[in-house]
mmCIF file of C-alpha atoms in Angstrom:
data_model
loop_
_atom_site.group_PDB
_atom_site.id
_atom_site.type_symbol
_atom_site.label_atom_id
_atom_site.label_comp_id
_atom_site.label_asym_id
_atom_site.label_seq_id
_atom_site.Cartn_x
_atom_site.Cartn_y
_atom_site.Cartn_z
ATOM 1 C CA MET A 1259 -3.490 38.896 20.219
ATOM 2 C CA GLY A 1260 -2.938 42.295 21.315
ATOM 3 C CA PHE A 1261 0.218 41.370 23.008
ATOM 4 C CA LEU A 1262 2.563 44.214 21.487
ATOM 5 C CA SER A 1263 2.746 47.764 22.989
ATOM 6 C CA LYS A 1264 5.219 50.316 22.984
ATOM 7 C CA LEU A 1265 5.342 50.809 26.772
ATOM 8 C CA PHE A 1266 8.306 53.038 27.211
ATOM 9 C CA GLY A 1267 7.754 56.762 27.833
ATOM 10 C CA ARG A 1268 4.025 56.044 29.207
ATOM 11 C CA LYS A 1269 3.749 56.919 32.688
ATOM 12 C CA THR A 1270 2.495 54.689 34.938
ATOM 13 C CA GLY A 1271 4.022 56.130 38.365
ATOM 14 C CA ALA A 1272 7.470 57.702 38.801
ATOM 15 C CA ASP A 1273 8.465 54.818 40.953
ATOM 16 C CA TRP A 1274 7.640 52.153 38.095
ATOM 17 C CA THR A 1275 9.143 54.152 35.746
ATOM 18 C CA GLU A 1276 12.450 54.713 37.185
ATOM 19 C CA ILE A 1277 13.170 51.109 38.231
ATOM 20 C CA ALA A 1278 11.726 49.902 35.019
ATOM 21 C CA ASP A 1279 14.398 51.986 33.200
ATOM 22 C CA GLU A 1280 17.060 51.088 35.556
ATOM 23 C CA LYS A 1281 16.613 47.160 35.260
ATOM 24 C CA ARG A 1282 16.062 47.483 31.213
ATOM 25 C CA ALA A 1283 19.232 49.116 31.071
ATOM 26 C CA HIS A 1284 21.096 46.873 33.526
ATOM 27 C CA PHE A 1285 19.907 44.132 31.442
ATOM 28 C CA ALA A 1286 21.074 45.631 28.247
ATOM 29 C CA LYS A 1287 24.289 45.772 29.452
ATOM 30 C CA HIS A 1288 24.691 42.102 29.890
ATOM 31 C CA LEU A 1289 22.173 41.171 26.918
ATOM 32 C CA GLY A 1290 22.513 43.907 24.265
ATOM 33 C CA GLU A 1291 19.726 46.328 23.498
ATOM 34 C CA PRO A 1292 16.122 45.048 23.682
ATOM 35 C CA THR A 1293 13.612 45.860 20.905
ATOM 36 C CA ASP A 1294 11.084 48.636 21.576
ATOM 37 C CA SER A 1295 8.235 46.568 21.576
ATOM 38 C CA VAL A 1296 7.223 44.778 24.990
ATOM 39 C CA ILE A 1297 5.013 41.529 25.066
ATOM 40 C CA PHE A 1298 2.445 42.918 27.211
ATOM 41 C CA SER A 1299 -0.519 41.436 28.868
ATOM 42 C CA PRO A 1300 -3.830 43.447 28.851
ATOM 43 C CA LEU A 1301 -4.877 41.857 32.129
ATOM 44 C CA PRO A 1302 -2.202 42.319 34.804
ATOM 45 C CA PHE A 1303 -0.009 39.525 36.484
ATOM 46 C CA GLN A 1304 -0.967 40.185 39.851
ATOM 47 C CA PHE A 1305 -4.824 39.852 38.851
ATOM 48 C CA GLY A 1306 -3.994 36.600 37.010
ATOM 49 C CA GLY A 1307 -3.019 37.631 33.618
ATOM 50 C CA MET A 1308 0.344 37.122 31.990
ATOM 51 C CA VAL A 1309 3.740 38.624 32.983
ATOM 52 C CA ASN A 1310 4.934 41.432 30.638
ATOM 53 C CA LEU A 1311 8.192 40.731 28.907
ATOM 54 C CA TRP A 1312 11.231 42.595 27.222
ATOM 55 C CA VAL A 1313 12.770 41.209 24.436
ATOM 56 C CA PHE A 1314 16.478 40.933 24.014
ATOM 57 C CA PRO A 1315 17.704 40.084 20.023
ATOM 58 C CA ASN A 1316 21.071 40.674 20.399
ATOM 59 C CA LYS A 1317 22.924 38.491 22.852
ATOM 60 C CA ILE A 1318 22.218 35.103 20.869
ATOM 61 C CA PRO A 1319 20.586 33.598 17.733
ATOM 62 C CA GLY A 1320 16.953 33.768 18.449
ATOM 63 C CA ALA A 1321 15.960 35.927 21.546
ATOM 64 C CA ILE A 1322 15.933 36.123 25.302
ATOM 65 C CA LEU A 1323 13.041 37.367 27.198
ATOM 66 C CA THR A 1324 13.000 38.695 30.574
ATOM 67 C CA THR A 1325 10.099 39.629 33.086
ATOM 68 C CA MET A 1326 9.661 43.242 33.709
ATOM 69 C CA GLN A 1327 7.334 43.073 37.080
ATOM 70 C CA LEU A 1328 8.651 40.703 39.707
ATOM 71 C CA VAL A 1329 10.773 42.944 41.627
ATOM 72 C CA ALA A 1330 9.852 46.567 42.497
ATOM 73 C CA PRO A 1331 10.610 49.124 45.057
ATOM 74 C CA GLY A 1332 9.604 48.154 48.616
ATOM 75 C CA ARG A 1333 7.965 44.707 49.711
ATOM 76 C CA THR A 1334 7.530 42.285 46.774
ATOM 77 C CA ASP A 1335 6.032 38.449 47.407
ATOM 78 C CA GLN A 1336 9.040 36.562 45.771
ATOM 79 C CA LYS A 1337 10.657 34.596 47.931
ATOM 80 C CA LYS A 1338 14.571 35.511 48.452
ATOM 81 C CA GLY A 1339 17.167 33.172 48.078
ATOM 82 C CA PRO A 1340 20.830 33.124 47.232
ATOM 83 C CA LEU A 1341 20.717 35.436 44.307
ATOM 84 C CA GLY A 1342 18.609 37.808 46.169
ATOM 85 C CA LYS A 1343 15.898 39.340 44.013
ATOM 86 C CA TYR A 1344 15.571 38.549 40.821
ATOM 87 C CA GLU A 1345 13.782 38.857 37.313
ATOM 88 C CA LEU A 1346 13.159 35.636 35.295
ATOM 89 C CA ALA A 1347 14.394 34.746 31.664
ATOM 90 C CA MET A 1348 13.817 32.346 28.934
ATOM 91 C CA ALA A 1349 15.239 32.012 25.159
ATOM 92 C CA VAL A 1350 13.911 30.858 22.025
ATOM 93 C CA LYS A 1351 15.667 30.142 18.689
ATOM 94 C CA GLU A 1352 13.173 32.266 16.542
ATOM 95 C CA ASP A 1353 13.998 35.795 15.578
ATOM 96 C CA LEU A 1354 11.916 38.175 17.298
ATOM 97 C CA SER A 1355 13.923 41.361 16.352
ATOM 98 C CA THR A 1356 11.137 43.120 14.515
ATOM 99 C CA VAL A 1357 7.250 43.937 15.440
ATOM 100 C CA GLU A 1358 6.109 41.718 12.358
ATOM 101 C CA GLN A 1359 8.434 38.617 13.662
ATOM 102 C CA LEU A 1360 7.073 38.930 17.026
ATOM 103 C CA GLN A 1361 3.350 39.340 15.775
ATOM 104 C CA ALA A 1362 3.608 36.063 13.703
ATOM 105 C CA GLU A 1363 5.080 34.240 16.632
ATOM 106 C CA SER A 1364 2.487 35.831 18.986
ATOM 107 C CA ASP A 1365 -0.366 34.784 16.544
ATOM 108 C CA ASN A 1366 0.944 31.092 16.244
ATOM 109 C CA PRO A 1367 -0.604 29.312 19.276
ATOM 110 C CA ASP A 1368 1.820 26.342 19.359
ATOM 111 C CA SER A 1369 4.865 28.560 19.010
ATOM 112 C CA SER A 1370 7.956 28.465 21.314
ATOM 113 C CA LEU A 1371 7.097 31.969 22.305
ATOM 114 C CA ASN A 1372 3.575 31.421 23.519
ATOM 115 C CA LEU A 1373 5.086 28.304 25.245
ATOM 116 C CA VAL A 1374 7.778 30.522 27.115
ATOM 117 C CA ARG A 1375 4.963 33.079 27.944
ATOM 118 C CA ARG A 1376 3.049 30.477 29.771
ATOM 119 C CA LEU A 1377 5.929 28.682 31.280
ATOM 120 C CA ILE A 1378 7.404 31.982 32.414
ATOM 121 C CA THR A 1379 4.199 33.295 33.981
ATOM 122 C CA ALA A 1380 3.639 29.797 35.988
ATOM 123 C CA ILE A 1381 7.307 29.958 37.615
ATOM 124 C CA SER A 1382 6.543 33.844 38.583
ATOM 125 C CA GLY A 1383 3.918 32.914 40.817
ATOM 126 C CA TYR A 1384 5.546 29.679 41.975
ATOM 127 C CA SER A 1385 8.575 32.389 42.563
ATOM 128 C CA GLN A 1386 6.402 34.064 45.273
ATOM 129 C CA MET A 1387 5.967 30.361 47.194
ATOM 130 C CA ALA A 1388 9.467 28.742 46.820
ATOM 131 C CA VAL A 1389 12.891 29.853 46.308
ATOM 132 C CA LEU A 1390 14.286 29.285 43.147
ATOM 133 C CA GLN A 1391 18.131 28.442 42.778
ATOM 134 C CA PRO A 1392 20.491 27.952 39.687
ATOM 135 C CA GLY A 1393 21.096 24.599 39.379
ATOM 136 C CA GLU A 1394 18.103 23.194 40.501
ATOM 137 C CA THR A 1395 15.149 21.634 38.380
ATOM 138 C CA ALA A 1396 11.518 21.273 38.439
ATOM 139 C CA GLU A 1397 8.755 19.040 37.258
ATOM 140 C CA LEU A 1398 5.563 20.761 36.490
ATOM 141 C CA PRO A 1399 2.676 18.404 36.134
ATOM 142 C CA THR A 1400 0.380 19.102 33.347
ATOM 143 C CA GLU A 1401 -3.652 19.637 33.595
ATOM 144 C CA ASP A 1402 -4.092 16.645 31.559
ATOM 145 C CA PRO A 1403 -3.096 13.750 33.189
ATOM 146 C CA GLU A 1404 -2.546 11.900 30.080
ATOM 147 C CA GLU A 1405 -0.147 14.302 29.101
ATOM 148 C CA PRO A 1406 3.642 14.091 30.331
ATOM 149 C CA SER A 1407 5.282 16.451 32.901
ATOM 150 C CA ILE A 1408 7.121 19.512 31.969
ATOM 151 C CA TYR A 1409 10.816 19.610 33.146
ATOM 152 C CA LEU A 1410 12.556 22.799 33.758
ATOM 153 C CA LEU A 1411 16.204 23.532 34.811
ATOM 154 C CA PHE A 1412 17.214 27.016 36.258
ATOM 155 C CA ASP A 1413 20.525 28.758 35.851
ATOM 156 C CA THR A 1414 22.062 32.404 36.344
ATOM 157 C CA ILE A 1415 22.245 35.036 33.314
ATOM 158 C CA ILE A 1416 23.186 37.722 35.451
ATOM 159 C CA LYS A 1417 24.426 37.481 38.574
ATOM 160 C CA PRO A 1418 23.736 39.875 41.371
ATOM 161 C CA ASP A 1419 26.505 42.859 41.829
ATOM 162 C CA ASN A 1420 26.996 45.647 44.330
ATOM 163 C CA ALA A 1421 24.644 47.823 42.027
ATOM 164 C CA THR A 1422 21.539 48.823 44.268
ATOM 165 C CA LEU A 1423 19.088 48.822 41.650
ATOM 166 C CA ILE A 1424 16.316 47.861 43.898
ATOM 167 C CA GLY A 1425 16.539 49.878 46.943
ATOM 168 C CA ASN A 1426 19.347 48.610 48.860
ATOM 169 C CA ASP A 1427 19.075 45.025 47.254
ATOM 170 C CA THR A 1428 20.932 43.678 44.094
ATOM 171 C CA LEU A 1429 19.269 42.484 41.010
ATOM 172 C CA ALA A 1430 19.917 39.275 39.187
ATOM 173 C CA LEU A 1431 18.277 37.201 36.580
ATOM 174 C CA LEU A 1432 17.766 33.743 36.323
ATOM 175 C CA LEU A 1433 17.160 31.360 33.519
ATOM 176 C CA ILE A 1434 14.287 28.783 32.891
ATOM 177 C CA MET A 1435 14.868 26.318 30.629
ATOM 178 C CA LYS A 1436 12.382 23.795 29.282
ATOM 179 C CA ILE A 1437 14.345 20.058 29.532
ATOM 180 C CA THR A 1438 13.449 16.474 28.616
ATOM 181 C CA LYS A 1439 12.710 13.991 31.276
ATOM 182 C CA GLN A 1440 16.188 12.152 30.305
ATOM 183 C CA ASP A 1441 17.796 15.714 31.288
ATOM 184 C CA PHE A 1442 15.795 15.409 34.549
ATOM 185 C CA VAL A 1443 17.063 12.192 35.790
ATOM 186 C CA TYR A 1444 20.406 13.106 34.345
ATOM 187 C CA LYS A 1445 20.760 15.820 36.682
ATOM 188 C CA GLU A 1446 19.247 14.067 39.507
ATOM 189 C CA THR A 1447 22.603 11.716 39.390
ATOM 190 C CA HIS A 1448 25.332 13.994 38.142
ATOM 191 C CA GLY A 1449 24.159 17.472 39.532
ATOM 192 C CA GLY A 1450 22.983 20.643 37.782
ATOM 193 C CA GLU A 1451 26.409 21.881 36.793
ATOM 194 C CA ALA A 1452 27.110 18.792 34.847
ATOM 195 C CA LEU A 1453 23.597 18.578 32.960
ATOM 196 C CA ILE A 1454 24.416 22.584 32.222
ATOM 197 C CA LYS A 1455 27.574 21.576 30.750
ATOM 198 C CA GLN A 1456 26.211 18.619 28.613
ATOM 199 C CA LEU A 1457 23.341 20.969 27.332
ATOM 200 C CA LYS A 1458 25.838 23.612 26.129
ATOM 201 C CA GLU A 1459 28.016 20.829 24.615
ATOM 202 C CA ALA A 1460 24.875 19.918 22.665
ATOM 203 C CA LYS A 1461 24.155 23.261 21.631
ATOM 204 C CA ARG A 1462 20.619 23.042 23.399
ATOM 205 C CA TYR A 1463 21.702 25.519 25.946
ATOM 206 C CA PRO A 1464 19.895 27.994 26.527
ATOM 207 C CA TYR A 1465 16.550 27.425 24.381
ATOM 208 C CA THR A 1466 13.245 26.265 25.144
ATOM 209 C CA GLN A 1467 11.353 24.903 22.176
ATOM 210 C CA ALA A 1468 7.884 23.928 21.855
ATOM 211 C CA SER A 1469 8.600 20.976 19.443
ATOM 212 C CA GLN A 1470 11.163 19.369 22.121
ATOM 213 C CA SER A 1471 10.423 15.745 22.815
ATOM 214 C CA GLN A 1472 9.867 14.697 26.386
#
């Protein structure tokens, strides 16, 4: 499907190259080294394509995928909240540590990886319209009215610190996790921290699975 591209070393402008390298190194301090391969959208996000993603396979069983391009030098369209500026992350249980494994998951339209790509792209656009905060949830209606809504939970993977990576701003990493309707209702009653604790105890956190029931 043409998602894979080794972008590092390709010169696409000094500012972008510098900031991408800084973000990648900053994330690697917390998540371990990423793979060399990037999940790449031939159509740029700003023109209606999907976001590009780094793949970090060394922090948890499976992989953490992070956006690359939501925070850039100068003005961004992202709504700034308590975390300051942030990129987004989602996690899958599948092993994506090799090009072959990544390609196989990319080629499967029903894979967790492709679900994550769609969701993280949608929320990337939504972050330009609303402030996203850890511990909060969201309900996304599907295009088919016969299909149930998709429920999401947000949490912080990397907190903002004093490192001025983007101009004079700090940089955080916000997790998106697909949850069930029952989880969503539980959070409404007990709060986000209680839900996160419950998900961790059930060993479901921080994963998003395509096969997860509503």
